[in-house]
Amino acid sequence: MEAQLAAQLDQPVKMLGDKAPKHTVWHCPVRAAPEDPILTDAQWANIARRIVAAAGIAPEGDEEACRWVAVRHADDHIHIAATLVRQDGRRPQRDYDQRAVQREARKIEIDYRLRRLKPGDGTAAKRPTSKEHFKAKRLGQDATSREILRLRVRRAMAAASTEAEFFALLEATGVTVRLKLGPSGDALGCNFALPGDTNDKGEPVFYAGSTLAPDLSLPQFRQRLATTSPEPATVRPGNPWHQATAATERIPHHLTHGDDPTAQGQLAALGTAFDLLPLTAPIAVRAELERAAFAFERATRSRIAADDASAYVLRRSVQAIWKEPARHGDGAGLAMLLDVALTAVAYAMHWHRTRQHAQQQAAAEQTLIHLQAAYAQIARPVLAGLASRAPGPQTRRRYAPPPPTSGPRTRRTHPGRPRLGRPCHRARRGGNSRTQPDRDPRPGPQPAHARRRPQPRTSTDLAHPPPRRTPRTRPRAQAANAHYVEGHPAAPRPPQPQARRR
């Protein structure tokens, strides 16, 4: 039965003979979500017709279209196979068939009330195939080789500051690298493979960086290094946790007031920070941080080109944290960074929503859930430790009260209770005497210009302000004015000073 079906599908290909194309098989699996209702055979058949029509394999009403077949392997999915030669011997028009199929799939989800996925923009990482999933189960792996390589390459790119360091980190993690050399001998690209992952011939299975993710190719990595390479004026020495926190705290400002390339560069740098944080975090929160990094990876890419130079400080500070994780590893720095990262991810979600990046917005929403769980676990012991700490000697001397004076109103507090006598004493001297309601508050010292002006006390004073005094004229100035008036009779005479009343 299978042989007869294959012969019927390949009949148009065999008619071409030597003129047949090299690749003649088109395969497309279609799967429903676990929570979706079970569809009937007629519904799956209609879905298959719509898919092949959208892909250009068999347009509706075309009798000379390609031959195809749909096989239902289980209740939740089907497999569509077709030959890429029409019955009239021509090749089908399959321009951008993947995008057309995705658009039709979104319509099918609405028509059959299935789980609706977010429309993409072509920048998502390629998902593992069913063959790769079956191979991972056969090898006893929790994830496919593609997903493992993507994680290791992303972390190596986030931690490396030079190209040589990048290849050294990959070698240390057990990744085999094969360079793609040009005619001049320069490396144009690189492929990655895991040890033990071989094909039926015993050869290692290599994945190109661009097939793992669009931003994991060697040219993309070199472009980031060109904009974030070490300069003579490096990042100021200090606590890298504080520097990373300050840089992350400025991300919302870049997203709301900066241009799109700058905002995209900030999100890409935040993604690299999430890639390295699980390596320096405590074991209790490592799993949640890895889930957050995996989810936010989709929110770091879009059709907007990233300005990586704008996020130089964040990348360098996170690399410093990764190189010396035990230097500031009390947990307070991580809690502080996660606190501002929650705000940054919330702004990233809004930024993607305003630009209609549906998948990136959903990824940011999922990241918030994992970051909140990680922050709750890491902040609880840190805040408890800060609350149990007693103030140091310098802090005690700063807020110590003045020496006690003799009098009935002098109070002494308990030796173990912190006292704020000196600030309260200064407040009473300044006119704030809320602690003594039975006494009239004494006005504090006022500036000279305030003492010269009489303050109005009643409405009569406001209606009849005091007269202004005529300024006194010095004797020399009065003599000069008189001499000038004698030489110029037409000049106005200055007013004569009046005698002051006593």
Short mmCIF file of C-alpha atoms in Angstrom, two decimals:
data_model
loop_
_atom_site.label_atom_id
_atom_site.label_comp_id
_atom_site.label_asym_id
_atom_site.label_seq_id
_atom_site.Cartn_x
_atom_site.Cartn_y
_atom_site.Cartn_z
CA MET A 1 0.00 0.00 0.00
CA GLU A 2 2.74 2.46 0.96
CA ALA A 3 4.76 1.55 -2.15
CA GLN A 4 1.77 2.20 -4.43
CA LEU A 5 1.08 5.55 -2.73
CA ALA A 6 4.72 6.62 -3.10
CA ALA A 7 4.73 5.58 -6.77
CA GLN A 8 1.64 7.66 -7.49
CA LEU A 9 3.15 10.69 -5.76
CA ASP A 10 6.45 10.39 -7.64
CA GLN A 11 4.92 9.81 -11.08
CA PRO A 12 5.25 13.48 -12.22
CA VAL A 13 8.89 13.46 -11.04
CA LYS A 14 9.78 10.34 -12.98
CA MET A 15 8.26 11.83 -16.11
CA LEU A 16 10.98 14.53 -16.10
CA GLY A 17 13.79 11.98 -15.99
CA ASP A 18 17.19 13.70 -15.75
CA LYS A 19 15.52 17.12 -15.67
CA ALA A 20 13.89 16.41 -12.31
CA PRO A 21 14.96 18.76 -9.47
CA LYS A 22 17.22 17.55 -6.68
CA HIS A 23 14.71 18.11 -3.87
CA THR A 24 11.25 16.86 -4.72
CA VAL A 25 9.56 16.25 -1.33
CA TRP A 26 7.65 18.82 0.74
CA HIS A 27 6.74 17.87 4.32
CA CYS A 28 4.63 19.80 6.82
CA PRO A 29 3.40 18.51 10.20
CA VAL A 30 0.29 20.15 11.67
CA ARG A 31 -0.35 19.68 15.39
CA ALA A 32 -3.08 20.88 17.75
CA ALA A 33 -2.47 21.99 21.33
CA PRO A 34 -3.14 19.52 24.18
CA GLU A 35 -6.08 21.59 25.46
CA ASP A 36 -7.70 21.82 22.00
CA PRO A 37 -10.75 19.67 21.18
CA ILE A 38 -10.23 16.50 19.16
CA LEU A 39 -10.96 17.19 15.50
CA THR A 40 -12.67 14.75 13.16
CA ASP A 41 -11.15 13.29 9.99
CA ALA A 42 -13.24 15.64 7.85
CA GLN A 43 -11.99 18.66 9.79
CA TRP A 44 -8.35 17.53 9.46
CA ALA A 45 -8.89 16.99 5.72
CA ASN A 46 -10.21 20.52 5.33
CA ILE A 47 -7.26 21.88 7.29
CA ALA A 48 -4.82 19.99 5.06
CA ARG A 49 -6.45 21.44 1.91
CA ARG A 50 -6.14 24.96 3.28
CA ILE A 51 -2.48 24.43 4.20
CA VAL A 52 -1.38 23.11 0.79
CA ALA A 53 -3.35 25.87 -0.94
CA ALA A 54 -1.67 28.57 1.15
CA ALA A 55 1.77 27.06 0.49
CA GLY A 56 1.24 27.08 -3.28
CA ILE A 57 1.43 23.29 -3.51
CA ALA A 58 -2.15 22.75 -4.60
CA PRO A 59 -4.15 25.97 -5.08
CA GLU A 60 -7.90 25.56 -4.97
CA GLY A 61 -9.35 24.68 -8.38
CA ASP A 62 -5.95 23.89 -9.98
CA GLU A 63 -6.24 20.43 -11.59
CA GLU A 64 -2.56 20.37 -12.61
CA ALA A 65 -1.28 21.06 -9.10
CA CYS A 66 1.24 18.94 -7.18
CA ARG A 67 0.19 15.63 -5.78
CA TRP A 68 -0.03 15.45 -1.99
CA VAL A 69 -1.28 13.23 0.81
CA ALA A 70 -2.21 13.85 4.47
CA VAL A 71 -1.79 11.09 7.07
CA ARG A 72 -3.30 11.26 10.56
CA HIS A 73 -0.90 9.62 12.98
CA ALA A 74 -2.78 10.50 16.18
CA ASP A 75 -5.80 12.43 17.39
CA ASP A 76 -3.88 15.71 17.70
CA HIS A 77 -1.73 15.95 14.53
CA ILE A 78 -1.35 15.08 10.85
CA HIS A 79 1.57 14.94 8.41
CA ILE A 80 1.30 16.40 4.91
CA ALA A 81 3.68 15.16 2.19
CA ALA A 82 3.76 16.43 -1.40
CA THR A 83 5.96 16.30 -4.48
CA LEU A 84 7.47 19.55 -5.74
CA VAL A 85 6.68 18.87 -9.39
CA ARG A 86 3.31 19.71 -10.86
CA GLN A 87 1.46 17.24 -13.04
CA ASP A 88 2.22 19.42 -16.07
CA GLY A 89 5.95 19.16 -15.30
CA ARG A 90 6.44 22.68 -13.93
CA ARG A 91 7.66 23.73 -10.49
CA PRO A 92 5.07 25.17 -8.05
CA GLN A 93 5.13 28.85 -7.04
CA ARG A 94 6.17 28.67 -3.39
CA ASP A 95 7.32 32.22 -2.72
CA TYR A 96 7.42 32.78 1.05
CA ASP A 97 5.37 29.66 1.66
CA GLN A 98 6.27 29.50 5.36
CA ARG A 99 4.81 32.94 6.10
CA ALA A 100 1.72 32.16 4.02
CA VAL A 101 1.20 28.89 5.90
CA GLN A 102 1.58 30.67 9.25
CA ARG A 103 -1.01 33.27 8.29
CA GLU A 104 -3.43 30.53 7.24
CA ALA A 105 -2.77 28.64 10.49
CA ARG A 106 -3.79 31.74 12.49
CA LYS A 107 -7.08 31.80 10.55
CA ILE A 108 -7.62 28.07 11.15
CA GLU A 109 -7.20 28.60 14.90
CA ILE A 110 -10.00 31.18 14.83
CA ASP A 111 -12.32 29.11 12.65
CA TYR A 112 -11.99 25.93 14.74
CA ARG A 113 -11.69 27.70 18.12
CA LEU A 114 -8.23 26.33 18.81
CA ARG A 115 -5.53 27.86 20.94
CA ARG A 116 -4.43 31.02 19.20
CA LEU A 117 -0.69 31.58 18.81
CA LYS A 118 0.97 34.95 18.46
CA PRO A 119 1.88 36.05 14.94
CA GLY A 120 5.63 36.21 14.39
CA ASP A 121 7.96 38.46 12.45
CA GLY A 122 10.47 35.86 11.26
CA THR A 123 13.06 36.53 13.97
CA ALA A 124 12.27 33.59 16.26
CA ALA A 125 14.70 30.73 16.71
CA LYS A 126 13.99 27.58 14.76
CA ARG A 127 12.16 24.98 16.78
CA PRO A 128 13.37 21.38 17.02
CA THR A 129 11.80 18.98 14.59
CA SER A 130 9.91 15.85 15.57
CA LYS A 131 12.89 13.80 14.43
CA GLU A 132 15.16 15.69 16.82
CA HIS A 133 12.69 15.15 19.69
CA PHE A 134 12.59 11.40 19.06
CA LYS A 135 16.39 11.29 18.92
CA ALA A 136 16.67 13.13 22.23
CA LYS A 137 14.33 10.65 23.90
CA ARG A 138 16.32 7.76 22.46
CA LEU A 139 19.56 9.22 23.84
CA GLY A 140 17.99 9.95 27.24
CA GLN A 141 18.32 13.73 26.95
CA ASP A 142 15.88 16.18 28.52
CA ALA A 143 16.34 18.61 25.62
CA THR A 144 17.29 18.28 21.98
CA SER A 145 20.80 18.88 20.71
CA ARG A 146 19.63 22.07 19.03
CA GLU A 147 18.35 23.53 22.31
CA ILE A 148 21.46 22.50 24.26
CA LEU A 149 23.75 24.06 21.67
CA ARG A 150 21.69 27.24 21.57
CA LEU A 151 22.02 27.67 25.33
CA ARG A 152 25.76 27.01 25.42
CA VAL A 153 26.52 29.27 22.47
CA ARG A 154 24.42 32.11 23.90
CA ARG A 155 26.19 31.93 27.25
CA ALA A 156 29.60 31.81 25.59
CA MET A 157 28.78 34.88 23.50
CA ALA A 158 27.49 36.72 26.56
CA ALA A 159 30.59 35.95 28.63
CA ALA A 160 33.30 36.40 25.97
CA SER A 161 34.90 39.79 25.34
CA THR A 162 37.05 38.55 22.42
CA GLU A 163 36.63 36.02 19.63
CA ALA A 164 39.42 33.82 20.99
CA GLU A 165 37.74 33.75 24.41
CA PHE A 166 34.47 32.75 22.75
CA PHE A 167 36.00 29.67 21.10
CA ALA A 168 37.84 28.79 24.33
CA LEU A 169 34.60 28.86 26.32
CA LEU A 170 32.89 26.63 23.76
CA GLU A 171 35.73 24.13 23.94
CA ALA A 172 35.53 24.16 27.74
CA THR A 173 31.83 23.27 27.60
CA GLY A 174 32.41 20.37 25.20
CA VAL A 175 31.12 21.99 22.00
CA THR A 176 32.86 21.05 18.76
CA VAL A 177 33.42 24.02 16.45
CA ARG A 178 33.96 23.82 12.69
CA LEU A 179 34.89 27.04 10.93
CA LYS A 180 33.68 27.94 7.48
CA LEU A 181 36.68 29.44 5.67
CA GLY A 182 36.62 31.72 2.67
CA PRO A 183 39.05 31.80 -0.28
CA SER A 184 41.36 34.11 1.68
CA GLY A 185 41.45 31.75 4.65
CA ASP A 186 39.37 34.00 6.91
CA ALA A 187 36.58 32.49 8.94
CA LEU A 188 33.22 33.44 7.47
CA GLY A 189 31.05 31.39 9.81
CA CYS A 190 31.09 28.51 12.25
CA ASN A 191 29.09 25.35 12.91
CA PHE A 192 28.59 23.68 16.27
CA ALA A 193 28.09 20.06 17.33
CA LEU A 194 27.73 18.12 20.56
CA PRO A 195 29.91 15.10 21.35
CA GLY A 196 27.97 11.91 20.80
CA ASP A 197 25.39 13.49 18.50
CA THR A 198 26.03 11.67 15.22
CA ASN A 199 24.05 10.64 12.16
CA ASP A 200 23.56 7.15 10.74
CA LYS A 201 27.07 7.30 9.22
CA GLY A 202 28.73 8.09 12.55
CA GLU A 203 29.51 11.69 11.59
CA PRO A 204 28.81 14.55 14.03
CA VAL A 205 25.69 16.59 13.36
CA PHE A 206 26.66 20.25 12.97
CA TYR A 207 24.32 23.19 13.34
CA ALA A 208 25.11 26.60 11.90
CA GLY A 209 24.91 29.51 14.32
CA SER A 210 22.25 31.23 12.24
CA THR A 211 20.07 28.09 12.38
CA LEU A 212 20.28 27.99 16.18
CA ALA A 213 19.12 31.63 16.40
CA PRO A 214 19.38 34.64 14.07
CA ASP A 215 21.71 36.49 16.46
CA LEU A 216 24.12 33.56 17.08
CA SER A 217 26.00 33.71 13.80
CA LEU A 218 29.69 34.60 13.73
CA PRO A 219 29.16 37.88 11.78
CA GLN A 220 26.56 39.01 14.33
CA PHE A 221 28.93 38.21 17.19
CA ARG A 222 31.76 40.12 15.53
CA GLN A 223 29.51 43.12 15.08
CA ARG A 224 28.72 43.16 18.80
CA LEU A 225 32.40 42.84 19.65
CA ALA A 226 33.23 45.81 17.41
CA THR A 227 30.85 48.04 19.37
CA THR A 228 31.54 46.67 22.88
CA SER A 229 35.25 45.79 22.66
CA PRO A 230 37.53 46.94 25.51
CA GLU A 231 38.59 50.57 25.15
CA PRO A 232 41.38 52.54 26.86
CA ALA A 233 38.74 54.18 29.07
CA THR A 234 37.18 51.05 30.57
CA VAL A 235 34.33 50.85 33.02
CA ARG A 236 35.13 52.58 36.31
CA PRO A 237 36.28 50.19 39.04
CA GLY A 238 33.68 49.46 41.63
CA ASN A 239 31.06 46.95 42.63
CA PRO A 240 29.85 45.31 39.39
CA TRP A 241 26.47 44.57 40.96
CA HIS A 242 25.93 48.28 41.56
CA GLN A 243 27.03 49.12 38.02
CA ALA A 244 24.75 46.49 36.48
CA THR A 245 21.86 47.68 38.64
CA ALA A 246 22.38 51.31 37.62
CA ALA A 247 22.58 50.36 33.94
CA THR A 248 19.43 48.23 34.19
CA GLU A 249 17.63 51.02 36.02
CA ARG A 250 18.19 53.30 33.02
CA ILE A 251 16.58 50.86 30.56
CA PRO A 252 13.01 52.21 31.07
CA HIS A 253 14.27 55.70 30.19
CA HIS A 254 15.85 54.39 26.97
CA LEU A 255 12.64 52.57 26.06
CA THR A 256 10.43 55.61 26.58
CA HIS A 257 12.70 58.45 25.41
CA GLY A 258 15.30 56.83 23.13
CA ASP A 259 15.10 55.74 19.52
CA ASP A 260 14.23 52.20 18.45
CA PRO A 261 17.80 50.97 17.75
CA THR A 262 18.93 52.11 21.21
CA ALA A 263 15.95 50.43 22.86
CA GLN A 264 16.56 47.20 20.96
CA GLY A 265 20.22 47.26 22.01
CA GLN A 266 19.22 47.68 25.65
CA LEU A 267 16.89 44.67 25.47
CA ALA A 268 19.58 42.55 23.82
CA ALA A 269 22.03 43.44 26.60
CA LEU A 270 19.42 42.64 29.24
CA GLY A 271 19.00 39.23 27.60
CA THR A 272 22.74 38.55 27.90
CA ALA A 273 22.53 39.49 31.57
CA PHE A 274 19.75 36.95 32.09
CA ASP A 275 21.88 34.32 30.30
CA LEU A 276 24.76 34.71 32.79
CA LEU A 277 22.85 35.31 36.03
CA PRO A 278 21.96 31.61 36.59
CA LEU A 279 25.69 30.79 36.61
CA THR A 280 26.30 33.16 39.55
CA ALA A 281 23.02 32.75 41.47
CA PRO A 282 22.34 30.40 44.40
CA ILE A 283 21.10 26.94 43.58
CA ALA A 284 17.64 27.66 45.02
CA VAL A 285 16.83 30.30 42.38
CA ARG A 286 18.91 28.95 39.50
CA ALA A 287 16.03 27.05 37.88
CA GLU A 288 13.70 30.07 37.87
CA LEU A 289 16.41 32.31 36.42
CA GLU A 290 17.09 29.78 33.66
CA ARG A 291 13.39 29.74 32.77
CA ALA A 292 13.36 33.55 32.75
CA ALA A 293 16.38 33.64 30.43
CA PHE A 294 14.82 31.06 28.13
CA ALA A 295 11.58 33.04 27.91
CA PHE A 296 13.19 36.47 27.49
CA GLU A 297 15.40 35.20 24.66
CA ARG A 298 12.48 35.70 22.29
CA ALA A 299 11.99 39.29 23.47
CA THR A 300 15.56 40.29 22.57
CA ARG A 301 15.08 40.14 18.79
CA SER A 302 12.87 41.95 16.31
CA ARG A 303 13.12 43.48 12.87
CA ILE A 304 14.69 46.58 14.44
CA ALA A 305 18.49 46.64 14.23
CA ALA A 306 20.07 46.89 17.68
CA ASP A 307 22.52 49.59 18.73
CA ASP A 308 24.83 47.48 20.90
CA ALA A 309 27.14 50.39 21.78
CA SER A 310 24.43 51.95 23.97
CA ALA A 311 24.53 48.99 26.41
CA TYR A 312 28.31 48.82 26.90
CA VAL A 313 28.24 49.26 30.69
CA LEU A 314 25.62 46.58 31.30
CA ARG A 315 27.48 43.98 29.23
CA ARG A 316 30.84 44.69 30.85
CA SER A 317 29.48 44.73 34.40
CA VAL A 318 27.67 41.41 33.93
CA GLN A 319 30.85 39.89 32.52
CA ALA A 320 32.73 41.11 35.60
CA ILE A 321 30.12 39.45 37.82
CA TRP A 322 30.47 36.18 35.92
CA LYS A 323 34.28 36.18 36.16
CA GLU A 324 34.31 36.79 39.93
CA PRO A 325 31.01 35.48 41.30
CA ALA A 326 32.31 35.01 44.87
CA ARG A 327 33.55 38.59 45.25
CA HIS A 328 30.11 40.05 45.95
CA GLY A 329 28.09 36.90 46.47
CA ASP A 330 26.05 37.71 49.58
CA GLY A 331 22.81 37.82 47.58
CA ALA A 332 22.07 41.50 48.14
CA GLY A 333 23.47 42.47 44.74
CA LEU A 334 21.37 39.86 42.95
CA ALA A 335 18.22 40.94 44.80
CA MET A 336 18.94 44.57 43.94
CA LEU A 337 19.48 43.71 40.26
CA LEU A 338 16.34 41.59 40.04
CA ASP A 339 14.33 44.40 41.60
CA VAL A 340 15.17 46.86 38.82
CA ALA A 341 15.03 44.09 36.18
CA LEU A 342 11.35 43.53 36.95
CA THR A 343 10.64 47.15 36.07
CA ALA A 344 12.77 46.94 32.94
CA VAL A 345 10.96 43.82 31.69
CA ALA A 346 7.58 45.46 32.34
CA TYR A 347 8.64 48.44 30.21
CA ALA A 348 9.93 46.02 27.56
CA MET A 349 6.52 44.36 27.44
CA HIS A 350 4.88 47.75 26.86
CA TRP A 351 7.50 48.70 24.24
CA HIS A 352 6.81 45.53 22.24
CA ARG A 353 3.06 46.01 22.58
CA THR A 354 3.17 49.50 21.08
CA ARG A 355 5.13 48.14 18.09
CA GLN A 356 2.83 45.13 17.63
CA HIS A 357 5.49 42.54 18.48
CA ALA A 358 3.04 39.91 19.71
CA GLN A 359 5.50 37.08 20.36
CA GLN A 360 8.00 39.37 22.06
CA GLN A 361 5.28 40.81 24.28
CA ALA A 362 4.14 37.33 25.33
CA ALA A 363 7.76 36.37 26.06
CA ALA A 364 8.20 39.41 28.31
CA GLU A 365 5.00 38.55 30.18
CA GLN A 366 6.28 35.02 30.80
CA THR A 367 9.62 36.39 31.94
CA LEU A 368 7.93 38.54 34.58
CA ILE A 369 6.37 35.46 36.16
CA HIS A 370 9.71 33.68 36.56
CA LEU A 371 11.55 36.81 37.73
CA GLN A 372 8.95 37.49 40.41
CA ALA A 373 9.31 33.94 41.71
CA ALA A 374 13.11 34.23 41.75
CA TYR A 375 13.04 37.64 43.43
CA ALA A 376 10.69 36.37 46.17
CA GLN A 377 13.12 33.55 46.99
CA ILE A 378 16.31 35.62 46.93
CA ALA A 379 14.98 38.77 48.62
CA ARG A 380 13.44 37.09 51.66
CA PRO A 381 16.69 36.01 53.35
CA VAL A 382 18.48 39.19 52.25
CA LEU A 383 15.87 41.47 53.83
CA ALA A 384 15.82 39.34 56.98
CA GLY A 385 19.59 39.67 57.25
CA LEU A 386 19.45 43.43 56.83
CA ALA A 387 16.76 43.72 59.50
CA SER A 388 18.86 41.76 62.00
CA ARG A 389 21.93 43.94 61.60
CA ALA A 390 22.57 46.52 64.34
CA PRO A 391 23.77 50.01 63.37
CA GLY A 392 27.53 50.51 63.45
CA PRO A 393 29.44 52.83 65.79
CA GLN A 394 29.66 55.60 63.22
CA THR A 395 25.90 55.53 62.66
CA ARG A 396 25.26 55.56 66.40
CA ARG A 397 27.51 58.60 66.91
CA ARG A 398 25.82 60.42 64.05
CA TYR A 399 22.34 60.09 65.55
CA ALA A 400 23.40 60.29 69.21
CA PRO A 401 21.52 62.91 71.33
CA PRO A 402 23.27 65.97 72.81
CA PRO A 403 24.57 65.77 76.37
CA PRO A 404 21.71 65.81 78.88
CA THR A 405 21.01 69.12 80.63
CA SER A 406 19.62 69.60 84.10
CA GLY A 407 15.93 70.30 84.20
CA PRO A 408 12.64 68.64 84.80
CA ARG A 409 12.03 68.03 81.04
CA THR A 410 15.18 65.96 80.45
CA ARG A 411 14.36 62.38 79.52
CA ARG A 412 16.66 59.39 79.31
CA THR A 413 15.86 56.52 77.01
CA HIS A 414 16.69 52.87 77.40
CA PRO A 415 20.36 52.08 76.64
CA GLY A 416 19.44 49.52 73.98
CA ARG A 417 16.92 51.73 72.26
CA PRO A 418 18.19 53.96 69.43
CA ARG A 419 17.83 57.62 70.35
CA LEU A 420 17.26 60.54 68.02
CA GLY A 421 17.82 63.32 70.56
CA ARG A 422 20.08 65.46 68.45
CA PRO A 423 17.74 65.64 65.41
CA CYS A 424 14.81 66.40 67.73
CA HIS A 425 16.84 69.05 69.53
CA ARG A 426 17.65 70.70 66.21
CA ALA A 427 13.98 70.57 65.21
CA ARG A 428 12.94 72.32 68.45
CA ARG A 429 15.54 75.01 67.93
CA GLY A 430 14.25 75.55 64.38
CA GLY A 431 10.70 76.19 65.60
CA ASN A 432 9.17 72.71 65.26
CA SER A 433 8.01 71.83 68.76
CA ARG A 434 5.39 69.17 68.27
CA THR A 435 6.87 67.10 71.07
CA GLN A 436 6.04 69.93 73.59
CA PRO A 437 2.44 71.06 73.00
CA ASP A 438 2.23 72.85 76.39
CA ARG A 439 4.91 75.41 75.44
CA ASP A 440 4.69 78.20 72.90
CA PRO A 441 6.91 77.45 69.95
CA ARG A 442 9.81 79.82 69.70
CA PRO A 443 10.49 81.18 66.25
CA GLY A 444 13.75 80.04 64.81
CA PRO A 445 16.45 82.28 63.44
CA GLN A 446 15.41 84.21 60.35
CA PRO A 447 17.53 85.70 57.59
CA ALA A 448 18.41 89.40 57.66
CA HIS A 449 16.06 90.41 54.86
CA ALA A 450 13.17 88.73 56.67
CA ARG A 451 13.86 90.59 59.96
CA ARG A 452 13.84 94.01 58.23
CA ARG A 453 10.30 93.53 56.90
CA PRO A 454 7.43 93.80 59.38
CA GLN A 455 5.10 90.85 59.01
CA PRO A 456 1.34 91.65 58.69
CA ARG A 457 -0.72 90.24 61.49
CA THR A 458 -4.30 91.38 60.75
CA SER A 459 -6.43 92.27 57.77
CA THR A 460 -5.99 95.99 58.64
CA ASP A 461 -2.27 95.66 58.21
CA LEU A 462 -2.79 94.08 54.82
CA ALA A 463 -5.12 96.89 53.70
CA HIS A 464 -2.86 99.70 55.02
CA PRO A 465 0.77 98.77 54.58
CA PRO A 466 3.36 100.93 56.45
CA PRO A 467 4.80 103.91 54.51
CA ARG A 468 8.17 103.48 52.91
CA ARG A 469 11.00 105.62 54.20
CA THR A 470 12.90 107.96 51.90
CA PRO A 471 16.46 106.73 51.58
CA ARG A 472 19.10 108.99 53.16
CA THR A 473 21.58 110.69 50.88
CA ARG A 474 25.24 110.74 51.84
CA PRO A 475 26.90 114.20 52.32
CA ARG A 476 29.34 113.85 49.42
CA ALA A 477 26.61 112.76 47.05
CA GLN A 478 24.44 115.69 48.21
CA ALA A 479 27.24 118.20 47.54
CA ALA A 480 27.88 116.78 44.07
CA ASN A 481 24.19 117.05 43.22
CA ALA A 482 24.08 120.69 44.37
CA HIS A 483 27.12 121.57 42.26
CA TYR A 484 25.54 119.95 39.23
CA VAL A 485 22.25 121.83 39.71
CA GLU A 486 24.10 125.21 39.94
CA GLY A 487 25.76 124.55 36.54
CA HIS A 488 22.50 123.31 34.99
CA PRO A 489 19.52 125.40 36.06
CA ALA A 490 17.07 123.29 34.02
CA ALA A 491 18.00 120.11 35.86
CA PRO A 492 15.50 118.82 38.46
CA ARG A 493 16.43 119.47 42.03
CA PRO A 494 16.92 116.50 44.34
CA PRO A 495 14.52 116.20 47.27
CA GLN A 496 15.72 117.69 50.52
CA PRO A 497 16.13 115.21 53.40
CA GLN A 498 13.55 115.56 56.13
CA ALA A 499 14.39 115.61 59.77
CA ARG A 500 13.70 112.40 61.58
CA ARG A 501 11.15 112.45 64.33
CA ARG A 502 12.21 111.36 67.71
#
